[in-house]
Amino acid sequence: MAAIATFLTVLQISKQRRASYRPELVLSRTPFEGGTAEAANCRLPDLWNAQRQDNEADEKAKPARDWSFLAVPLANIGLGAARGVNVSWSFPIEDLADQLNKRAQQTLTPAYFTFVNGVFSLKSERLGNWTSLWLNQKSEHVDFVVPIAIQRDLLMLKIPHAYVAGVSALLVLGVDQKDSSFPDIPSLCVELEYSDIANERYSSSFEIEFHLVMIGDKGQTIRGYLEPRKRE
């Protein structure tokens, strides 16, 4: 009995030690607003930025807006550091390109979307011209993410430009197509693979849902939020 009790005690200590190494990565909900580039001949609201929570009284004191790529916060709520984090993005980009071309035809919009060899492009005198190298946006690497109790500043994962551009075009064409239901916005999926300090591997997967709150100026102004949901 004493030997069994000792074995169980050692086993419990081992489990607690492994738990102290275990990291757990999560993504946070991100409100944002989108607009068009002032200097560009483009209707697409593809400049997304995290929505500010400033008071109206501070309107005059606001600095100039930095329209950088929108990013979602990545936090480690586990007890141990996550090392060698591989980030993989995915969404139905080929289906989205086909849907965009169909809606452009239905709304008589001179626009042509292509997705060839990992390159997502738009050619349009009305909506603008751009080329997004999805092949170079599908994955990224993060060296480490320490627990949130240690690191107060969260790591930010940039939303791929191909997704932002495609969804922005879908919203504008949805506004133009008044005799049809508003288009369903595809979700953006992200998979995280990482290890702890004992080199044990972990993985987690999230589906980031797009929720539109407001759209105005014929689709050139939008507000919404991205809602990550962990997939089992």
PDB file of C-alpha atoms in Angstrom:
ATOM      1  CA  MET A   1       0.000   0.000   0.000  1.00  0.00           C
ATOM      2  CA  ALA A   2       2.853   2.362   0.830  1.00  0.00           C
ATOM      3  CA  ALA A   3       4.484   1.632  -2.544  1.00  0.00           C
ATOM      4  CA  ILE A   4       1.209   2.285  -4.379  1.00  0.00           C
ATOM      5  CA  ALA A   5       0.676   5.558  -2.510  1.00  0.00           C
ATOM      6  CA  THR A   6       4.238   6.645  -3.349  1.00  0.00           C
ATOM      7  CA  PHE A   7       3.706   5.791  -7.029  1.00  0.00           C
ATOM      8  CA  LEU A   8       0.462   7.772  -7.169  1.00  0.00           C
ATOM      9  CA  THR A   9       2.155  10.736  -5.500  1.00  0.00           C
ATOM     10  CA  VAL A  10       5.014  10.700  -8.014  1.00  0.00           C
ATOM     11  CA  LEU A  11       2.509  10.390 -10.877  1.00  0.00           C
ATOM     12  CA  GLN A  12       0.551  13.396  -9.612  1.00  0.00           C
ATOM     13  CA  ILE A  13       3.742  15.459  -9.270  1.00  0.00           C
ATOM     14  CA  SER A  14       4.679  14.525 -12.843  1.00  0.00           C
ATOM     15  CA  LYS A  15       1.278  15.632 -14.126  1.00  0.00           C
ATOM     16  CA  GLN A  16       1.554  18.938 -12.284  1.00  0.00           C
ATOM     17  CA  ARG A  17       5.028  19.512 -13.706  1.00  0.00           C
ATOM     18  CA  ARG A  18       3.816  18.865 -17.258  1.00  0.00           C
ATOM     19  CA  ALA A  19       0.870  21.215 -16.665  1.00  0.00           C
ATOM     20  CA  SER A  20       3.280  23.958 -15.607  1.00  0.00           C
ATOM     21  CA  TYR A  21       4.874  23.757 -19.071  1.00  0.00           C
ATOM     22  CA  ARG A  22       1.610  23.802 -21.019  1.00  0.00           C
ATOM     23  CA  PRO A  23       0.825  26.935 -23.065  1.00  0.00           C
ATOM     24  CA  GLU A  24      -2.624  27.768 -24.449  1.00  0.00           C
ATOM     25  CA  LEU A  25      -3.031  30.294 -27.272  1.00  0.00           C
ATOM     26  CA  VAL A  26      -6.295  32.177 -27.835  1.00  0.00           C
ATOM     27  CA  LEU A  27      -7.517  34.985 -30.110  1.00  0.00           C
ATOM     28  CA  SER A  28      -9.659  37.952 -29.037  1.00  0.00           C
ATOM     29  CA  ARG A  29     -12.674  39.675 -30.556  1.00  0.00           C
ATOM     30  CA  THR A  30     -11.642  42.711 -32.623  1.00  0.00           C
ATOM     31  CA  PRO A  31     -13.963  45.638 -33.503  1.00  0.00           C
ATOM     32  CA  PHE A  32     -12.828  47.517 -36.610  1.00  0.00           C
ATOM     33  CA  GLU A  33     -13.780  50.177 -39.108  1.00  0.00           C
ATOM     34  CA  GLY A  34     -12.934  50.347 -42.800  1.00  0.00           C
ATOM     35  CA  GLY A  35     -12.630  53.044 -45.409  1.00  0.00           C
ATOM     36  CA  THR A  36     -11.166  53.828 -48.814  1.00  0.00           C
ATOM     37  CA  ALA A  37      -7.810  55.350 -49.638  1.00  0.00           C
ATOM     38  CA  GLU A  38      -8.270  59.082 -50.200  1.00  0.00           C
ATOM     39  CA  ALA A  39      -5.603  59.328 -52.894  1.00  0.00           C
ATOM     40  CA  ALA A  40      -6.644  56.207 -54.794  1.00  0.00           C
ATOM     41  CA  ASN A  41      -9.384  55.815 -57.376  1.00  0.00           C
ATOM     42  CA  CYS A  42     -11.022  52.962 -55.533  1.00  0.00           C
ATOM     43  CA  ARG A  43     -14.445  52.326 -54.020  1.00  0.00           C
ATOM     44  CA  LEU A  44     -13.379  49.405 -51.895  1.00  0.00           C
ATOM     45  CA  PRO A  45     -13.263  49.919 -48.094  1.00  0.00           C
ATOM     46  CA  ASP A  46     -10.136  47.786 -47.853  1.00  0.00           C
ATOM     47  CA  LEU A  47      -8.325  49.921 -45.276  1.00  0.00           C
ATOM     48  CA  TRP A  48      -9.315  48.190 -42.039  1.00  0.00           C
ATOM     49  CA  ASN A  49      -8.192  49.436 -38.660  1.00  0.00           C
ATOM     50  CA  ALA A  50      -9.032  48.555 -35.080  1.00  0.00           C
ATOM     51  CA  GLN A  51     -11.914  50.749 -33.922  1.00  0.00           C
ATOM     52  CA  ARG A  52     -10.895  53.402 -31.407  1.00  0.00           C
ATOM     53  CA  GLN A  53     -12.769  53.886 -28.174  1.00  0.00           C
ATOM     54  CA  ASP A  54     -12.074  57.618 -27.900  1.00  0.00           C
ATOM     55  CA  ASN A  55     -14.500  60.001 -26.219  1.00  0.00           C
ATOM     56  CA  GLU A  56     -16.133  62.660 -28.377  1.00  0.00           C
ATOM     57  CA  ALA A  57     -14.660  65.291 -26.077  1.00  0.00           C
ATOM     58  CA  ASP A  58     -11.184  64.252 -27.198  1.00  0.00           C
ATOM     59  CA  GLU A  59     -11.972  64.612 -30.908  1.00  0.00           C
ATOM     60  CA  LYS A  60      -9.611  67.573 -31.413  1.00  0.00           C
ATOM     61  CA  ALA A  61      -6.800  65.801 -29.617  1.00  0.00           C
ATOM     62  CA  LYS A  62      -6.890  62.704 -31.814  1.00  0.00           C
ATOM     63  CA  PRO A  63      -3.720  61.996 -33.779  1.00  0.00           C
ATOM     64  CA  ALA A  64      -3.823  61.259 -37.494  1.00  0.00           C
ATOM     65  CA  ARG A  65      -5.159  57.782 -38.188  1.00  0.00           C
ATOM     66  CA  ASP A  66      -2.649  55.084 -39.002  1.00  0.00           C
ATOM     67  CA  TRP A  67      -4.400  52.887 -41.574  1.00  0.00           C
ATOM     68  CA  SER A  68      -2.208  49.852 -41.089  1.00  0.00           C
ATOM     69  CA  PHE A  69      -3.294  46.263 -41.591  1.00  0.00           C
ATOM     70  CA  LEU A  70      -5.927  45.073 -39.139  1.00  0.00           C
ATOM     71  CA  ALA A  71      -4.614  42.577 -36.599  1.00  0.00           C
ATOM     72  CA  VAL A  72      -6.226  40.320 -34.002  1.00  0.00           C
ATOM     73  CA  PRO A  73      -4.683  39.935 -30.520  1.00  0.00           C
ATOM     74  CA  LEU A  74      -3.008  36.617 -29.760  1.00  0.00           C
ATOM     75  CA  ALA A  75      -2.618  35.774 -26.057  1.00  0.00           C
ATOM     76  CA  ASN A  76      -1.119  32.864 -24.145  1.00  0.00           C
ATOM     77  CA  ILE A  77      -3.409  32.100 -21.213  1.00  0.00           C
ATOM     78  CA  GLY A  78      -1.475  28.983 -20.246  1.00  0.00           C
ATOM     79  CA  LEU A  79       1.229  28.608 -17.610  1.00  0.00           C
ATOM     80  CA  GLY A  80       4.196  27.993 -19.906  1.00  0.00           C
ATOM     81  CA  ALA A  81       5.692  29.744 -22.910  1.00  0.00           C
ATOM     82  CA  ALA A  82       4.749  28.697 -26.446  1.00  0.00           C
ATOM     83  CA  ARG A  83       7.742  28.198 -28.742  1.00  0.00           C
ATOM     84  CA  GLY A  84       8.022  27.942 -32.524  1.00  0.00           C
ATOM     85  CA  VAL A  85       4.448  29.022 -33.305  1.00  0.00           C
ATOM     86  CA  ASN A  86       3.474  28.216 -36.901  1.00  0.00           C
ATOM     87  CA  VAL A  87       0.455  30.216 -38.101  1.00  0.00           C
ATOM     88  CA  SER A  88      -1.555  28.973 -41.124  1.00  0.00           C
ATOM     89  CA  TRP A  89      -4.411  31.009 -42.675  1.00  0.00           C
ATOM     90  CA  SER A  90      -7.138  29.716 -44.998  1.00  0.00           C
ATOM     91  CA  PHE A  91     -10.449  30.735 -46.541  1.00  0.00           C
ATOM     92  CA  PRO A  92     -12.328  29.702 -49.726  1.00  0.00           C
ATOM     93  CA  ILE A  93     -10.488  32.188 -51.938  1.00  0.00           C
ATOM     94  CA  GLU A  94     -11.246  30.428 -55.261  1.00  0.00           C
ATOM     95  CA  ASP A  95     -14.974  30.297 -54.494  1.00  0.00           C
ATOM     96  CA  LEU A  96     -14.840  33.955 -53.429  1.00  0.00           C
ATOM     97  CA  ALA A  97     -13.246  34.985 -56.743  1.00  0.00           C
ATOM     98  CA  ASP A  98     -15.986  33.131 -58.660  1.00  0.00           C
ATOM     99  CA  GLN A  99     -18.715  34.723 -56.536  1.00  0.00           C
ATOM    100  CA  LEU A 100     -17.231  38.197 -57.062  1.00  0.00           C
ATOM    101  CA  ASN A 101     -17.202  37.778 -60.850  1.00  0.00           C
ATOM    102  CA  LYS A 102     -20.831  36.584 -60.842  1.00  0.00           C
ATOM    103  CA  ARG A 103     -21.961  39.566 -58.774  1.00  0.00           C
ATOM    104  CA  ALA A 104     -19.971  41.944 -60.967  1.00  0.00           C
ATOM    105  CA  GLN A 105     -21.840  40.609 -64.008  1.00  0.00           C
ATOM    106  CA  GLN A 106     -25.207  40.826 -62.256  1.00  0.00           C
ATOM    107  CA  THR A 107     -24.616  44.449 -61.239  1.00  0.00           C
ATOM    108  CA  LEU A 108     -23.065  45.389 -64.619  1.00  0.00           C
ATOM    109  CA  THR A 109     -19.872  46.387 -62.827  1.00  0.00           C
ATOM    110  CA  PRO A 110     -16.764  46.436 -65.054  1.00  0.00           C
ATOM    111  CA  ALA A 111     -14.579  44.266 -62.840  1.00  0.00           C
ATOM    112  CA  TYR A 112     -12.637  41.052 -63.328  1.00  0.00           C
ATOM    113  CA  PHE A 113     -11.281  38.979 -60.422  1.00  0.00           C
ATOM    114  CA  THR A 114      -8.713  36.221 -60.898  1.00  0.00           C
ATOM    115  CA  PHE A 115      -6.975  33.726 -58.643  1.00  0.00           C
ATOM    116  CA  VAL A 116      -4.086  32.020 -60.421  1.00  0.00           C
ATOM    117  CA  ASN A 117      -1.017  30.355 -58.910  1.00  0.00           C
ATOM    118  CA  GLY A 118      -1.605  31.860 -55.487  1.00  0.00           C
ATOM    119  CA  VAL A 119      -2.133  35.403 -56.811  1.00  0.00           C
ATOM    120  CA  PHE A 120      -5.491  37.157 -56.207  1.00  0.00           C
ATOM    121  CA  SER A 121      -6.107  40.139 -58.508  1.00  0.00           C
ATOM    122  CA  LEU A 122      -8.707  42.719 -59.497  1.00  0.00           C
ATOM    123  CA  LYS A 123      -8.803  44.790 -62.676  1.00  0.00           C
ATOM    124  CA  SER A 124     -11.517  47.434 -62.731  1.00  0.00           C
ATOM    125  CA  GLU A 125     -11.771  51.086 -63.746  1.00  0.00           C
ATOM    126  CA  ARG A 126     -14.585  51.506 -61.243  1.00  0.00           C
ATOM    127  CA  LEU A 127     -13.400  49.513 -58.225  1.00  0.00           C
ATOM    128  CA  GLY A 128      -9.665  49.951 -58.703  1.00  0.00           C
ATOM    129  CA  ASN A 129      -6.758  47.635 -59.447  1.00  0.00           C
ATOM    130  CA  TRP A 130      -4.779  45.508 -57.023  1.00  0.00           C
ATOM    131  CA  THR A 131      -2.788  42.303 -56.796  1.00  0.00           C
ATOM    132  CA  SER A 132      -2.578  40.346 -53.549  1.00  0.00           C
ATOM    133  CA  LEU A 133       0.065  37.623 -53.174  1.00  0.00           C
ATOM    134  CA  TRP A 134      -1.954  35.112 -51.175  1.00  0.00           C
ATOM    135  CA  LEU A 135       0.866  32.614 -51.615  1.00  0.00           C
ATOM    136  CA  ASN A 136       3.020  34.759 -49.307  1.00  0.00           C
ATOM    137  CA  GLN A 137       0.241  35.444 -46.790  1.00  0.00           C
ATOM    138  CA  LYS A 138      -0.875  31.893 -46.000  1.00  0.00           C
ATOM    139  CA  SER A 139       1.634  31.285 -43.233  1.00  0.00           C
ATOM    140  CA  GLU A 140       3.910  33.014 -40.771  1.00  0.00           C
ATOM    141  CA  HIS A 141       6.147  32.090 -37.854  1.00  0.00           C
ATOM    142  CA  VAL A 142       6.398  33.450 -34.313  1.00  0.00           C
ATOM    143  CA  ASP A 143       9.428  32.545 -32.223  1.00  0.00           C
ATOM    144  CA  PHE A 144       7.662  32.523 -28.847  1.00  0.00           C
ATOM    145  CA  VAL A 145       4.627  33.758 -26.923  1.00  0.00           C
ATOM    146  CA  VAL A 146       5.055  34.083 -23.165  1.00  0.00           C
ATOM    147  CA  PRO A 147       2.110  33.794 -20.725  1.00  0.00           C
ATOM    148  CA  ILE A 148      -0.142  36.833 -20.516  1.00  0.00           C
ATOM    149  CA  ALA A 149       0.690  37.192 -16.815  1.00  0.00           C
ATOM    150  CA  ILE A 150       4.243  38.046 -17.847  1.00  0.00           C
ATOM    151  CA  GLN A 151       3.747  39.908 -21.130  1.00  0.00           C
ATOM    152  CA  ARG A 152       1.225  42.739 -20.918  1.00  0.00           C
ATOM    153  CA  ASP A 153       1.484  43.763 -24.587  1.00  0.00           C
ATOM    154  CA  LEU A 154      -0.337  41.179 -26.682  1.00  0.00           C
ATOM    155  CA  LEU A 155       1.133  39.818 -29.883  1.00  0.00           C
ATOM    156  CA  MET A 156      -0.866  40.953 -32.941  1.00  0.00           C
ATOM    157  CA  LEU A 157      -1.572  38.682 -35.925  1.00  0.00           C
ATOM    158  CA  LYS A 158      -2.202  40.641 -39.113  1.00  0.00           C
ATOM    159  CA  ILE A 159      -5.285  39.664 -41.112  1.00  0.00           C
ATOM    160  CA  PRO A 160      -4.160  38.634 -44.629  1.00  0.00           C
ATOM    161  CA  HIS A 161      -4.653  41.357 -47.252  1.00  0.00           C
ATOM    162  CA  ALA A 162      -6.247  38.901 -49.699  1.00  0.00           C
ATOM    163  CA  TYR A 163      -9.105  38.303 -47.249  1.00  0.00           C
ATOM    164  CA  VAL A 164      -9.567  42.012 -46.531  1.00  0.00           C
ATOM    165  CA  ALA A 165      -9.587  42.934 -50.224  1.00  0.00           C
ATOM    166  CA  GLY A 166     -11.931  40.124 -51.240  1.00  0.00           C
ATOM    167  CA  VAL A 167     -14.461  40.778 -48.478  1.00  0.00           C
ATOM    168  CA  SER A 168     -14.381  44.531 -49.174  1.00  0.00           C
ATOM    169  CA  ALA A 169     -15.189  43.904 -52.837  1.00  0.00           C
ATOM    170  CA  LEU A 170     -18.002  41.530 -51.880  1.00  0.00           C
ATOM    171  CA  LEU A 171     -19.548  44.183 -49.622  1.00  0.00           C
ATOM    172  CA  VAL A 172     -19.495  46.870 -52.342  1.00  0.00           C
ATOM    173  CA  LEU A 173     -21.024  44.554 -54.939  1.00  0.00           C
ATOM    174  CA  GLY A 174     -23.611  43.464 -52.379  1.00  0.00           C
ATOM    175  CA  VAL A 175     -24.707  47.075 -51.933  1.00  0.00           C
ATOM    176  CA  ASP A 176     -24.973  47.531 -55.716  1.00  0.00           C
ATOM    177  CA  GLN A 177     -27.099  44.397 -56.095  1.00  0.00           C
ATOM    178  CA  LYS A 178     -30.242  45.787 -54.519  1.00  0.00           C
ATOM    179  CA  ASP A 179     -32.592  43.099 -55.812  1.00  0.00           C
ATOM    180  CA  SER A 180     -30.764  40.277 -54.067  1.00  0.00           C
ATOM    181  CA  SER A 181     -30.053  39.230 -50.513  1.00  0.00           C
ATOM    182  CA  PHE A 182     -26.869  40.549 -48.956  1.00  0.00           C
ATOM    183  CA  PRO A 183     -23.953  38.165 -49.543  1.00  0.00           C
ATOM    184  CA  ASP A 184     -22.727  35.754 -46.910  1.00  0.00           C
ATOM    185  CA  ILE A 185     -19.234  36.686 -45.799  1.00  0.00           C
ATOM    186  CA  PRO A 186     -16.815  33.731 -45.627  1.00  0.00           C
ATOM    187  CA  SER A 187     -14.999  33.067 -42.378  1.00  0.00           C
ATOM    188  CA  LEU A 188     -11.226  33.195 -42.059  1.00  0.00           C
ATOM    189  CA  CYS A 189      -9.627  30.133 -40.475  1.00  0.00           C
ATOM    190  CA  VAL A 190      -6.306  30.011 -38.664  1.00  0.00           C
ATOM    191  CA  GLU A 191      -4.386  27.035 -37.308  1.00  0.00           C
ATOM    192  CA  LEU A 192      -1.699  27.377 -34.652  1.00  0.00           C
ATOM    193  CA  GLU A 193       0.953  24.734 -34.055  1.00  0.00           C
ATOM    194  CA  TYR A 194       3.490  25.199 -31.274  1.00  0.00           C
ATOM    195  CA  SER A 195       5.503  23.463 -28.572  1.00  0.00           C
ATOM    196  CA  ASP A 196       6.208  24.006 -24.878  1.00  0.00           C
ATOM    197  CA  ILE A 197       9.610  24.254 -23.196  1.00  0.00           C
ATOM    198  CA  ALA A 198       9.682  20.456 -22.925  1.00  0.00           C
ATOM    199  CA  ASN A 199       9.244  20.190 -26.741  1.00  0.00           C
ATOM    200  CA  GLU A 200       5.769  18.653 -26.490  1.00  0.00           C
ATOM    201  CA  ARG A 201       3.671  19.707 -29.493  1.00  0.00           C
ATOM    202  CA  TYR A 202       0.219  21.327 -29.352  1.00  0.00           C
ATOM    203  CA  SER A 203      -2.230  22.698 -31.885  1.00  0.00           C
ATOM    204  CA  SER A 204      -5.374  24.802 -31.896  1.00  0.00           C
ATOM    205  CA  SER A 205      -7.684  25.994 -34.656  1.00  0.00           C
ATOM    206  CA  PHE A 206      -9.969  29.027 -34.843  1.00  0.00           C
ATOM    207  CA  GLU A 207     -12.692  30.173 -37.215  1.00  0.00           C
ATOM    208  CA  ILE A 208     -12.798  33.975 -37.365  1.00  0.00           C
ATOM    209  CA  GLU A 209     -16.328  35.091 -38.216  1.00  0.00           C
ATOM    210  CA  PHE A 210     -16.931  38.427 -39.949  1.00  0.00           C
ATOM    211  CA  HIS A 211     -19.833  40.439 -38.490  1.00  0.00           C
ATOM    212  CA  LEU A 212     -20.976  43.608 -40.274  1.00  0.00           C
ATOM    213  CA  VAL A 213     -22.474  46.303 -38.033  1.00  0.00           C
ATOM    214  CA  MET A 214     -22.759  49.275 -40.419  1.00  0.00           C
ATOM    215  CA  ILE A 215     -22.186  50.033 -44.084  1.00  0.00           C
ATOM    216  CA  GLY A 216     -22.538  53.457 -45.714  1.00  0.00           C
ATOM    217  CA  ASP A 217     -21.439  55.703 -48.573  1.00  0.00           C
ATOM    218  CA  LYS A 218     -22.387  53.020 -51.119  1.00  0.00           C
ATOM    219  CA  GLY A 219     -20.134  50.527 -49.377  1.00  0.00           C
ATOM    220  CA  GLN A 220     -17.122  52.798 -48.915  1.00  0.00           C
ATOM    221  CA  THR A 221     -17.500  52.975 -45.117  1.00  0.00           C
ATOM    222  CA  ILE A 222     -17.981  49.947 -42.901  1.00  0.00           C
ATOM    223  CA  ARG A 223     -17.906  48.978 -39.245  1.00  0.00           C
ATOM    224  CA  GLY A 224     -17.937  45.524 -37.800  1.00  0.00           C
ATOM    225  CA  TYR A 225     -16.041  43.030 -35.686  1.00  0.00           C
ATOM    226  CA  LEU A 226     -14.132  39.782 -36.072  1.00  0.00           C
ATOM    227  CA  GLU A 227     -15.221  37.014 -33.696  1.00  0.00           C
ATOM    228  CA  PRO A 228     -12.777  34.090 -33.269  1.00  0.00           C
ATOM    229  CA  ARG A 229     -14.352  30.779 -32.310  1.00  0.00           C
ATOM    230  CA  LYS A 230     -12.225  27.809 -31.342  1.00  0.00           C
ATOM    231  CA  ARG A 231     -12.842  24.700 -33.397  1.00  0.00           C
ATOM    232  CA  GLU A 232     -12.798  21.302 -31.758  1.00  0.00           C
TER     233      GLU A 232
END
